[in-house]
Tab-separated table of C-alpha atoms in Angstrom:
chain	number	residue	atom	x	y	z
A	1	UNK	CA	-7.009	19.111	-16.325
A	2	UNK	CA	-10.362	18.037	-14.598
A	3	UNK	CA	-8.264	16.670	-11.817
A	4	UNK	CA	-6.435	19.743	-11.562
A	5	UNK	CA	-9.679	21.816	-11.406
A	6	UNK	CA	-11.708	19.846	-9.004
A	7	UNK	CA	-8.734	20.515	-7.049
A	8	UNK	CA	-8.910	23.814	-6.910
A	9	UNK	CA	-12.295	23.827	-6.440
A	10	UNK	CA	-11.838	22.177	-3.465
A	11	UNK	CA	-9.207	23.796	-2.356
A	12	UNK	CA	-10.957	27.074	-2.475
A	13	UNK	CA	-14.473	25.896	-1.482
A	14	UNK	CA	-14.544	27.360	2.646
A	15	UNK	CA	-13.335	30.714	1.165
A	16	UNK	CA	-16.125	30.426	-1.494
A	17	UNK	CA	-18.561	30.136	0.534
A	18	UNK	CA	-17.470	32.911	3.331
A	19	UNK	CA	-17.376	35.415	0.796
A	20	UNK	CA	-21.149	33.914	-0.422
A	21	UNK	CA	-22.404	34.238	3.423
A	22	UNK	CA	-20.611	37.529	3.225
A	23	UNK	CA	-22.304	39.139	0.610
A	24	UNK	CA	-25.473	37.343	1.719
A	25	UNK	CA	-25.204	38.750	4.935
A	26	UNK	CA	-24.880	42.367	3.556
A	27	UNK	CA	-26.964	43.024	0.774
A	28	UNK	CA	-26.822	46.068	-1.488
A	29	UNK	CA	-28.668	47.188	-4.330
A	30	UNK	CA	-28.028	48.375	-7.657
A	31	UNK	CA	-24.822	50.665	-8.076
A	32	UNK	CA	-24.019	50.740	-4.591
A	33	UNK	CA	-22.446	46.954	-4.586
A	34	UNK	CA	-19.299	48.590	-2.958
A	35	UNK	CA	-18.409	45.945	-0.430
A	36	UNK	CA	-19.509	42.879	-2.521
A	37	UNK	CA	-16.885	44.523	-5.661
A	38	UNK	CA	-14.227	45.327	-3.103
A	39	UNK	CA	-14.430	41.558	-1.808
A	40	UNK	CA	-14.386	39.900	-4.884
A	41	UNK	CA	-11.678	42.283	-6.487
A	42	UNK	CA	-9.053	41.426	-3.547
A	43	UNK	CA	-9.353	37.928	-3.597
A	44	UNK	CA	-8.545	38.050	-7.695
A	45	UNK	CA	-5.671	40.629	-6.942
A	46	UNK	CA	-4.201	38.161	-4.550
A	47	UNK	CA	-4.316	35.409	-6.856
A	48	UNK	CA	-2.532	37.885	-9.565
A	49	UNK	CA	-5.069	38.476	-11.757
A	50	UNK	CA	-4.683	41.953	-13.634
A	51	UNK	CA	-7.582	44.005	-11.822
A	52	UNK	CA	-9.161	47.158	-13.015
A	53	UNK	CA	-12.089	49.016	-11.133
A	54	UNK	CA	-14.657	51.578	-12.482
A	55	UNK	CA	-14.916	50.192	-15.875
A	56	UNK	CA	-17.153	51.455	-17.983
A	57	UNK	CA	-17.676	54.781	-15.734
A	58	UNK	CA	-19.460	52.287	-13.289
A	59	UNK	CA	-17.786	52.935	-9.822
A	60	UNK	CA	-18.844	49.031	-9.135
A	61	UNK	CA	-17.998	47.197	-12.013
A	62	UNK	CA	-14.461	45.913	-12.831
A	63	UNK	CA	-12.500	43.593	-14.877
A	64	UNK	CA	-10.146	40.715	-13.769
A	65	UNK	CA	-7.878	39.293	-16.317
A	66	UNK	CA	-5.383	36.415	-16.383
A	67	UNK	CA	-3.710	35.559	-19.551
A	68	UNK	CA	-1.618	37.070	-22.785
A	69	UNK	CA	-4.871	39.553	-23.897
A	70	UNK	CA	-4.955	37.480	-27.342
A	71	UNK	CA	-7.629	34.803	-28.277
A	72	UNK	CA	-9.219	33.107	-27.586
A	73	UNK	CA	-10.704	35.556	-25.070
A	74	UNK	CA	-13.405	33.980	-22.327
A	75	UNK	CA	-15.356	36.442	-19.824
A	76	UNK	CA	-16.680	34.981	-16.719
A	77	UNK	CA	-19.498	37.396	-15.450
A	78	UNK	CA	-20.218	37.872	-12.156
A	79	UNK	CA	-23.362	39.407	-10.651
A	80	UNK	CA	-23.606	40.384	-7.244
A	81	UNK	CA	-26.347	43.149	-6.643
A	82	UNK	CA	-30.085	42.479	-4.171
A	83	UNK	CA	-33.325	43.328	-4.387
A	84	UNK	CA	-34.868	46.118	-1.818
A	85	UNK	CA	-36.331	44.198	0.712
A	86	UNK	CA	-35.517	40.890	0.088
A	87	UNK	CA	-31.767	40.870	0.035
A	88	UNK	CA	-30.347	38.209	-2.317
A	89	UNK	CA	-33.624	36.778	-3.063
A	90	UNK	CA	-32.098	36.143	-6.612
A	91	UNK	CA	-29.383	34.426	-5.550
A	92	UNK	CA	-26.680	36.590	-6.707
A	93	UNK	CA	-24.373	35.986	-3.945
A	94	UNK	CA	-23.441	32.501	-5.544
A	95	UNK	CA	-23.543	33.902	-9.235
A	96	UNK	CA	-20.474	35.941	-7.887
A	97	UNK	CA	-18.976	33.539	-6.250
A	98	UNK	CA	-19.207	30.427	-8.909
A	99	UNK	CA	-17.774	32.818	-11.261
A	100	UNK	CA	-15.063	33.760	-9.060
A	101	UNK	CA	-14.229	29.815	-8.309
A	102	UNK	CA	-14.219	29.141	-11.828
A	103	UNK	CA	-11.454	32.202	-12.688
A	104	UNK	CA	-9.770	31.090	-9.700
A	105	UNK	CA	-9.956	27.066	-10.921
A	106	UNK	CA	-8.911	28.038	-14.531
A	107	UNK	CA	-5.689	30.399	-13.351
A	108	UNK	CA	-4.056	27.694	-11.393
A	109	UNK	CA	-4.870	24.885	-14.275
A	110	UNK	CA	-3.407	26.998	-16.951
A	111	UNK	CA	-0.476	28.734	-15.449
A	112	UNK	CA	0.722	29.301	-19.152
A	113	UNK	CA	-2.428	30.453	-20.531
A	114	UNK	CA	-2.097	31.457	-24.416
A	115	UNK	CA	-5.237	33.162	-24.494
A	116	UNK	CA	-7.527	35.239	-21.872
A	117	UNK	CA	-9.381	34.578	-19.211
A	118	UNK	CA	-11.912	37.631	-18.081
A	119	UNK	CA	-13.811	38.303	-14.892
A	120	UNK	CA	-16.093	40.648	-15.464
A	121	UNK	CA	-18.026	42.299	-12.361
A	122	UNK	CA	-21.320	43.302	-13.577
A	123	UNK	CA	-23.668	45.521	-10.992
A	124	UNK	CA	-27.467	46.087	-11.486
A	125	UNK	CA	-28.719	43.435	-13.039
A	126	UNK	CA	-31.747	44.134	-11.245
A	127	UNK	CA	-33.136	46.928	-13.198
A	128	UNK	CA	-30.176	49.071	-13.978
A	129	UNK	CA	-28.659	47.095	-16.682
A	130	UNK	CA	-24.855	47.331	-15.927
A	131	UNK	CA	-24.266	44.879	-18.839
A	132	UNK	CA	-25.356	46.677	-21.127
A	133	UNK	CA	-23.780	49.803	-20.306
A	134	UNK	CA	-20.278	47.460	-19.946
A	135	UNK	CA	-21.712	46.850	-23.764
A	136	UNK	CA	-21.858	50.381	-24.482
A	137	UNK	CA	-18.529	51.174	-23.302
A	138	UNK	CA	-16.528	48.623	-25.065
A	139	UNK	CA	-16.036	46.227	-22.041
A	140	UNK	CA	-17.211	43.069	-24.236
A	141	UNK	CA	-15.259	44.002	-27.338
A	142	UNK	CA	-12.937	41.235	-28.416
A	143	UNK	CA	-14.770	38.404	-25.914
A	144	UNK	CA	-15.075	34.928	-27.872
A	145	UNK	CA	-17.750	33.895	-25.136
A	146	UNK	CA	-19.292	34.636	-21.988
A	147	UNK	CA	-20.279	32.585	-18.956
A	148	UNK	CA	-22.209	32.870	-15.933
A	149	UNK	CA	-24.788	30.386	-14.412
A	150	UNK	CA	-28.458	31.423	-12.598
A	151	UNK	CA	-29.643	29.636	-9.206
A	152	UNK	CA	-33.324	29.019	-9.869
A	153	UNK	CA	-36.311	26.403	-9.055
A	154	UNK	CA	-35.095	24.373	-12.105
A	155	UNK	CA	-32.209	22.260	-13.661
A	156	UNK	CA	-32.456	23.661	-16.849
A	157	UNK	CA	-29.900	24.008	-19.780
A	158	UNK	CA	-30.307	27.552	-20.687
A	159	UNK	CA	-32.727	30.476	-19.333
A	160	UNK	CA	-36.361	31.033	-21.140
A	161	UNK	CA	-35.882	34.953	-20.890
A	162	UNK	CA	-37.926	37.166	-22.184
A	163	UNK	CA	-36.740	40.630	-23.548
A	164	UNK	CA	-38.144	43.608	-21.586
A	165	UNK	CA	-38.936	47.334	-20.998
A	166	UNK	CA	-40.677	49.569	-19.019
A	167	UNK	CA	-42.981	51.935	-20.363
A	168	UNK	CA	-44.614	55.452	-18.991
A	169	UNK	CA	-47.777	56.495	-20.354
A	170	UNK	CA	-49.076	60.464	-19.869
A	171	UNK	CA	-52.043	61.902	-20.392
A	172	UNK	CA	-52.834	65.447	-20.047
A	173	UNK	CA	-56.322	67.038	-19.605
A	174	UNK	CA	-57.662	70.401	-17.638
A	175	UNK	CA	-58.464	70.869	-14.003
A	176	UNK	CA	-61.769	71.473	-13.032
A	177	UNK	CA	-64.362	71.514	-10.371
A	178	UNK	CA	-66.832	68.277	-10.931
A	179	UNK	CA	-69.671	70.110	-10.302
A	180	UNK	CA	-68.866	73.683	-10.485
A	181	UNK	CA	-68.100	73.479	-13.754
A	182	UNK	CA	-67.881	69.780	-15.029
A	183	UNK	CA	-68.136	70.807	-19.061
A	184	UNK	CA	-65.034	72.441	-18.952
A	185	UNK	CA	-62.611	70.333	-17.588
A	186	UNK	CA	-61.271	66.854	-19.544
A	187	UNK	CA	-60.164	63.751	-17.554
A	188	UNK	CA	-56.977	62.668	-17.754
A	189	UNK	CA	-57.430	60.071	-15.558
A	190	UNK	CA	-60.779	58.208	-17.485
A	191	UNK	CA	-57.958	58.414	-20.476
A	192	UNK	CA	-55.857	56.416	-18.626
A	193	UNK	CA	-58.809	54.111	-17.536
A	194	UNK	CA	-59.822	53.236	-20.906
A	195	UNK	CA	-55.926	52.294	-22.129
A	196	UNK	CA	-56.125	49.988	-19.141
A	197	UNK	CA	-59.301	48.380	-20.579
A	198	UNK	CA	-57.841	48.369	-24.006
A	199	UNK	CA	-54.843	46.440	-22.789
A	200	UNK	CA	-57.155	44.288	-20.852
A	201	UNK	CA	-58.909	43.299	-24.374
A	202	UNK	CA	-54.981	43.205	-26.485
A	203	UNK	CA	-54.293	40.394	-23.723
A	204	UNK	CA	-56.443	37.765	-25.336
A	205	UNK	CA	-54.838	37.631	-28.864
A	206	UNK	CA	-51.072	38.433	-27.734
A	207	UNK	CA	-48.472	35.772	-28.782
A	208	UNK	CA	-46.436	33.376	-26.986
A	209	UNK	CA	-44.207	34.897	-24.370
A	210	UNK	CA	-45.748	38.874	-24.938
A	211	UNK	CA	-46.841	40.334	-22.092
A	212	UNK	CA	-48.339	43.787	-20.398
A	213	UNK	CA	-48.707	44.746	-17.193
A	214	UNK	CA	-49.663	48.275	-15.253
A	215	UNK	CA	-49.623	50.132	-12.744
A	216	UNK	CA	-51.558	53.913	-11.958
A	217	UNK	CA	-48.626	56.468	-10.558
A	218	UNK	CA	-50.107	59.634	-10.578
A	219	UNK	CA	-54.112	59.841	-10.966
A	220	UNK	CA	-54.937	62.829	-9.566
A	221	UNK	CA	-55.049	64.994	-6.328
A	222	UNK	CA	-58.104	65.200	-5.148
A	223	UNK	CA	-61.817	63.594	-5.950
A	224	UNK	CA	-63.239	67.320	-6.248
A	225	UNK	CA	-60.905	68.366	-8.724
A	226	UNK	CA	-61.289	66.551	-12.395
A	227	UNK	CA	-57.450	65.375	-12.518
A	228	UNK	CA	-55.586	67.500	-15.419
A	229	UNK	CA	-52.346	64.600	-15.137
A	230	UNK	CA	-52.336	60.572	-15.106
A	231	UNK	CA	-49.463	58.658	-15.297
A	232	UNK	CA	-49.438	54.784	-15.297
A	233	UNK	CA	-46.356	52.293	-15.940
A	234	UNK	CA	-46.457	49.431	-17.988
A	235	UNK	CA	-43.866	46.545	-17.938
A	236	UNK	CA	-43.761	45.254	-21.225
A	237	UNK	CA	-42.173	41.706	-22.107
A	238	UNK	CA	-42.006	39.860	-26.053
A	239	UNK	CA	-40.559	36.272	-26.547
A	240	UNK	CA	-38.391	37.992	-28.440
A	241	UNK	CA	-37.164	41.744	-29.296
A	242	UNK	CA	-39.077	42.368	-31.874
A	243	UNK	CA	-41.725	41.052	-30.706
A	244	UNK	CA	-41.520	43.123	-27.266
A	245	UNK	CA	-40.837	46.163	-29.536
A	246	UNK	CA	-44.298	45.158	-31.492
A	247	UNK	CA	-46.326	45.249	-28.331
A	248	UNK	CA	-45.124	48.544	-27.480
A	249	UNK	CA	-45.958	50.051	-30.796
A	250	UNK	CA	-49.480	48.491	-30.186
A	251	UNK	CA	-49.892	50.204	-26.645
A	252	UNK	CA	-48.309	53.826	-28.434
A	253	UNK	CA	-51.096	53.043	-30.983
A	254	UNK	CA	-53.716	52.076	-28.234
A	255	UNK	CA	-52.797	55.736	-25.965
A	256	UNK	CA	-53.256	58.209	-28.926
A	257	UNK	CA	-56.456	56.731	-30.099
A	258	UNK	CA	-57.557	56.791	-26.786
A	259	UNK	CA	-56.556	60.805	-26.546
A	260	UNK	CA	-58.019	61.534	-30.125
A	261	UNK	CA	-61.208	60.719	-28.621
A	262	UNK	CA	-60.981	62.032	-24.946
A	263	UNK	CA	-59.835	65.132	-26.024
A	264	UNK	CA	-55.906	64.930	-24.091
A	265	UNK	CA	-53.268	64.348	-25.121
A	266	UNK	CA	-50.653	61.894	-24.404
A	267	UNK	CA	-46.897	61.185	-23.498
A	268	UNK	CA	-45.161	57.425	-24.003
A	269	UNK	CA	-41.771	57.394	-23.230
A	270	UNK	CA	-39.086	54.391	-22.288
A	271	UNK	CA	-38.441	54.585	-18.674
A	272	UNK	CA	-36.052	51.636	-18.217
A	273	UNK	CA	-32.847	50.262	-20.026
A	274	UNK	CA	-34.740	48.033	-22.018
A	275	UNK	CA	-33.339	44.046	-21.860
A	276	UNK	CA	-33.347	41.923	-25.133
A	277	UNK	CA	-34.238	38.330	-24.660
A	278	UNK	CA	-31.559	35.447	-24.187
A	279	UNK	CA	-30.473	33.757	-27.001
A	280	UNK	CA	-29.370	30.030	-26.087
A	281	UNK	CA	-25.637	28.679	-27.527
A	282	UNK	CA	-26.132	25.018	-27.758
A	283	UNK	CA	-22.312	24.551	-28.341
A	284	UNK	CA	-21.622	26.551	-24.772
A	285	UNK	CA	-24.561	25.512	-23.077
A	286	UNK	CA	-24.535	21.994	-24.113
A	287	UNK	CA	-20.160	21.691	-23.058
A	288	UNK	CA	-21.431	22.924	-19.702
A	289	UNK	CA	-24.203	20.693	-18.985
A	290	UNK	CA	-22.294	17.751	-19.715
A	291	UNK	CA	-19.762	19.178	-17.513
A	292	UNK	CA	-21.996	19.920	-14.399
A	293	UNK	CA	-23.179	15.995	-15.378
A	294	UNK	CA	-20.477	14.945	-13.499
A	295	UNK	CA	-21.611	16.205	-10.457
A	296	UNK	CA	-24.684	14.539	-10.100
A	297	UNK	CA	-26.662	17.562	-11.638
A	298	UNK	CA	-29.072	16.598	-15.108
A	299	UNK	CA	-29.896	19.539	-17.171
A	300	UNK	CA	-33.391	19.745	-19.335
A	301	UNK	CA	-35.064	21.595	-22.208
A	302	UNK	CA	-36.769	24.155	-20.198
A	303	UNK	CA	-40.525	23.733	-20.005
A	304	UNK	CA	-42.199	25.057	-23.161
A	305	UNK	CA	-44.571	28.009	-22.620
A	306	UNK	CA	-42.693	28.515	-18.961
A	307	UNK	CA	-41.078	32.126	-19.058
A	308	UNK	CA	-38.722	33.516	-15.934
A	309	UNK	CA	-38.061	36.870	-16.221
A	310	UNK	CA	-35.346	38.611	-18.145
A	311	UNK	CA	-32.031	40.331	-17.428
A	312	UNK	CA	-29.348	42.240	-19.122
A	313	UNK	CA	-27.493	38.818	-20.023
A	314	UNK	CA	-30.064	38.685	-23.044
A	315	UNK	CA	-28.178	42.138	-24.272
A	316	UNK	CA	-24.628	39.864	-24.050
A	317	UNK	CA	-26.105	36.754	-25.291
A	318	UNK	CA	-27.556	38.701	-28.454
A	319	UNK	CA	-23.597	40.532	-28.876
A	320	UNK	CA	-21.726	37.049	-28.523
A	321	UNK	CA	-22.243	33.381	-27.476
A	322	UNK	CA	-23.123	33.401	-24.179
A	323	UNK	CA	-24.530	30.999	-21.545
A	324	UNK	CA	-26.504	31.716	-18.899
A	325	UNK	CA	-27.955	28.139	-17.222
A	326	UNK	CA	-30.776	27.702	-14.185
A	327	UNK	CA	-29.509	25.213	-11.318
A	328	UNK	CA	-32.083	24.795	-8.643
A	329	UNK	CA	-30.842	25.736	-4.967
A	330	UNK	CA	-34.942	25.196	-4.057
A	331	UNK	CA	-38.037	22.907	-5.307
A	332	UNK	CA	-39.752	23.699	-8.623
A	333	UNK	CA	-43.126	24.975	-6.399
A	334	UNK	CA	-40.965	27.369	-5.269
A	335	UNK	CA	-39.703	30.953	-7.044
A	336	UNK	CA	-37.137	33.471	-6.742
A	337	UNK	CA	-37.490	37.212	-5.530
A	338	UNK	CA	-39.085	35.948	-2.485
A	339	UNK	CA	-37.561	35.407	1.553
A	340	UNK	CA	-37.995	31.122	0.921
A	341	UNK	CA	-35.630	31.922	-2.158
A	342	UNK	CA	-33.355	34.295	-0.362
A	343	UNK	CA	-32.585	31.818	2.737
A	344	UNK	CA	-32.505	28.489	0.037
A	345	UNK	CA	-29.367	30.822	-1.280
A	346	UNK	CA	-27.362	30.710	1.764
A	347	UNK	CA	-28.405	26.910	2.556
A	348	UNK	CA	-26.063	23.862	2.154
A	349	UNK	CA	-28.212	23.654	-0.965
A	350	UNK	CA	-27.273	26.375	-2.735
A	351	UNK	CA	-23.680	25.618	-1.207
A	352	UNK	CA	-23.294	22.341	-3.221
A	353	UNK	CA	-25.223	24.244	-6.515
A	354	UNK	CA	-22.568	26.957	-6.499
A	355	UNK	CA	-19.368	24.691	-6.042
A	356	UNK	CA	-20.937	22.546	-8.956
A	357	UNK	CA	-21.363	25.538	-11.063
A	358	UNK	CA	-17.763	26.811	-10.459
A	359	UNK	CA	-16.588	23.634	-11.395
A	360	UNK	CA	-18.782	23.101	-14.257
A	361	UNK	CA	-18.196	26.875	-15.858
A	362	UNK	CA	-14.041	26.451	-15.035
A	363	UNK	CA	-13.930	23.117	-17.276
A	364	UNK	CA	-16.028	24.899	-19.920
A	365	UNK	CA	-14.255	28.105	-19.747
A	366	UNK	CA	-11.098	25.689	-20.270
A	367	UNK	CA	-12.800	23.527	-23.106
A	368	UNK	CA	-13.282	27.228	-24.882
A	369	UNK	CA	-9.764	28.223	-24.435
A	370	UNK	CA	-8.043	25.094	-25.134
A	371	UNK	CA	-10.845	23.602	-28.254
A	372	UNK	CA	-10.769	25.834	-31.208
A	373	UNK	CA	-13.297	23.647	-32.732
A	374	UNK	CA	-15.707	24.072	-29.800
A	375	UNK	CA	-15.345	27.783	-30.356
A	376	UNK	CA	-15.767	27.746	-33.765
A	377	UNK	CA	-19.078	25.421	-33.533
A	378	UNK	CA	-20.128	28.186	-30.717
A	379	UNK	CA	-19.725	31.185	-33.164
A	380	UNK	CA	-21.464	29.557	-35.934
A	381	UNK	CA	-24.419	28.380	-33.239
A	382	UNK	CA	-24.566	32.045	-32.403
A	383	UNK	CA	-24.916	33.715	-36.537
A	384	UNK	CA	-27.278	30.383	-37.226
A	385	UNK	CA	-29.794	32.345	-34.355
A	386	UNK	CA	-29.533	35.499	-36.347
């Protein structure tokens, strides 16, 4: 079976890596992945797959499936949206196209597949959360497990990722003229101001992994008018869900004091689909690192007190076992979402990283669909975490 993989890893690698160049080469951001889905859907119709577009009302997403629909049911996820700017400075482009190399791998090792094998094209990761609206609309229901790896700036077994949300903050006052007449007017902005300083002071005693940060969108229109609206937006991140929900209860808190005593009064509202953190599967992500092994590539414990981000796989990974692994395509001085990371994935690095992956994810998605022990060690991995 590894034979027969490796083979078809192989065999497919050139075309891999076109269609990695290709989506490299034309970027496009959240929702609007229309040549990147209509790539990656033709090359699974041609190899027979059972392809359906616009899932989950999502004019970019789509699901690929091989198999008899029964379990044990495995979902390979691809992601394959930029960043404004920066192009694939995330390295989606080889997400997509290790996840497509594994489906393709698996389909030609198990012609007579008794269970299901699952591509899943998932757009906006970056901000828009097309997981979890795939979650919302049923697209995950019935999946034993889900796989996708990360490129990153470290060989590490799973992905320290916090859970997330973005947060706006208004405060209302009254207009008036500084001078003219300064008693009557109440500053919306100085509210803002002192929830700024207040957050500045929650800092020091947050816990592991919590996190604010701001920004000032709207504070005011003109320095002779006493602003009447500020606005700022706060990116909020908790090692865990609760624990990001916590801290945004705290900052709620923190803004109405704040107006009881400048006289406003205040607005917080979610402005963002809101990402939970990742939850590791030692059964899944353990299989695959022993897996990718074989290719020369050593996953770790990631670093403690090291925190990357977070993404819409946490929503997934929180539903169902789930793996979602960092390979490094560049050195660990290095970091994503910048133009080093963004040509490191379309280098002969990130080339090798993304054939390894493929392989590595196709011999796991096989050890989940052939091993009903493995699965069964996965699920109970995943209800221990609860």
């Amino acid at each position: 079976m590894t034979d027969r993989i490796r083979h078809e890893i192989d065999r497919h690698a050139d075309e891999l890596w076109r269609i990695s160049q290709f989506l490299h080469d034309n970027p496009e951001l959240a929702f609007q992945e229309h040549a990147a889905c209509a790539e990656l859907v033709a090359v699974l119709s041609t190899a027979q797959f059972e392809v359906v577009q616009g899932i989950a009302d999502l004019p970019t997403a789509f699901r690929a499936r091989w198999g008899t629909g029964a379990s044990p049911h495995v979902a390979l996820l691809l992601e394959y949206d930029a960043l404004p700017g920066l192009g694939h400075a995330c390295g989606h482009n080889l997400i997509a196209t290790a996840g497509l190399g594994a489906a393709l791998a698996v389909r030609h090792a198990l012609p007579d597949l008794a269970g299901t094998l699952e591509v899943i094209g998932t757009p906006a990761e970056e901000g828009g959360g097309g997981k979890i609206l795939e979650l919302e609309a049923g697209v995950f229901d019935g999946i034993d497990a889900a796989l996708m790896f990360h490129p990153g700036v470290h060989d590490w077994r799973y992905a320290p990722l916090t859970a997330q949300i973005e947060v706006a903050v208004r405060f209302y006052g009254r207009a008036a003229h500084p001078t003219g007449n300064p008693t009557e007017g109440i500053d919306a902005l100085a509210a803002l101001v002192q929830l700024f300083t207040a957050l500045a002071m929650l800092r020091s005693r947050l816990p592991l992994g919590s996190h604010v940060q701001g920004i000032v969108t709207q504070g005011g229109t003109a320095t002779n008018i006493v602003p009447e609206l500020a606005e700022g937006r706060f990116g909020v991140r908790g090692l865990t869900t609760a624990a990001r929900d916590d801290l945004v209860a705290q900052l709620t808190e923190c803004a109405h004091g704040i107006a009881r005593a400048t006289g406003t009064t205040v607005e917080v509202e979610a402005v963002s689909t809101g990402y939970q953190h990742v939850r590791d599967n030692a059964a899944l992500s353990g299989t695959f690192a022993r897996h990718l092994a074989e290719s020369g590539i050593t996953l770790t414990e990631p670093e403690p007190g090291v925190f990357l981000g977070s993404s819409d796989i946490g929503d997934v990974s929180n539903t169902l076992p789930a793996i979602h692994p960092f390979l490094a395509i560049a050195d660990a001085d290095r970091s994503d979402h910048t133009p080093e990371f963004a040509a490191a994935a379309a280098s002969t690095r990130g080339r090798a990283v993304m054939l390894a992956a493929a392989r590595a994810l196709a011999e796991t998605a096989v050890d989940v669909l052939t091993r009903p022990e493995l699965l069964d060690q996965a699920w109970q991995d995943f209800h221990a975490a609860d």
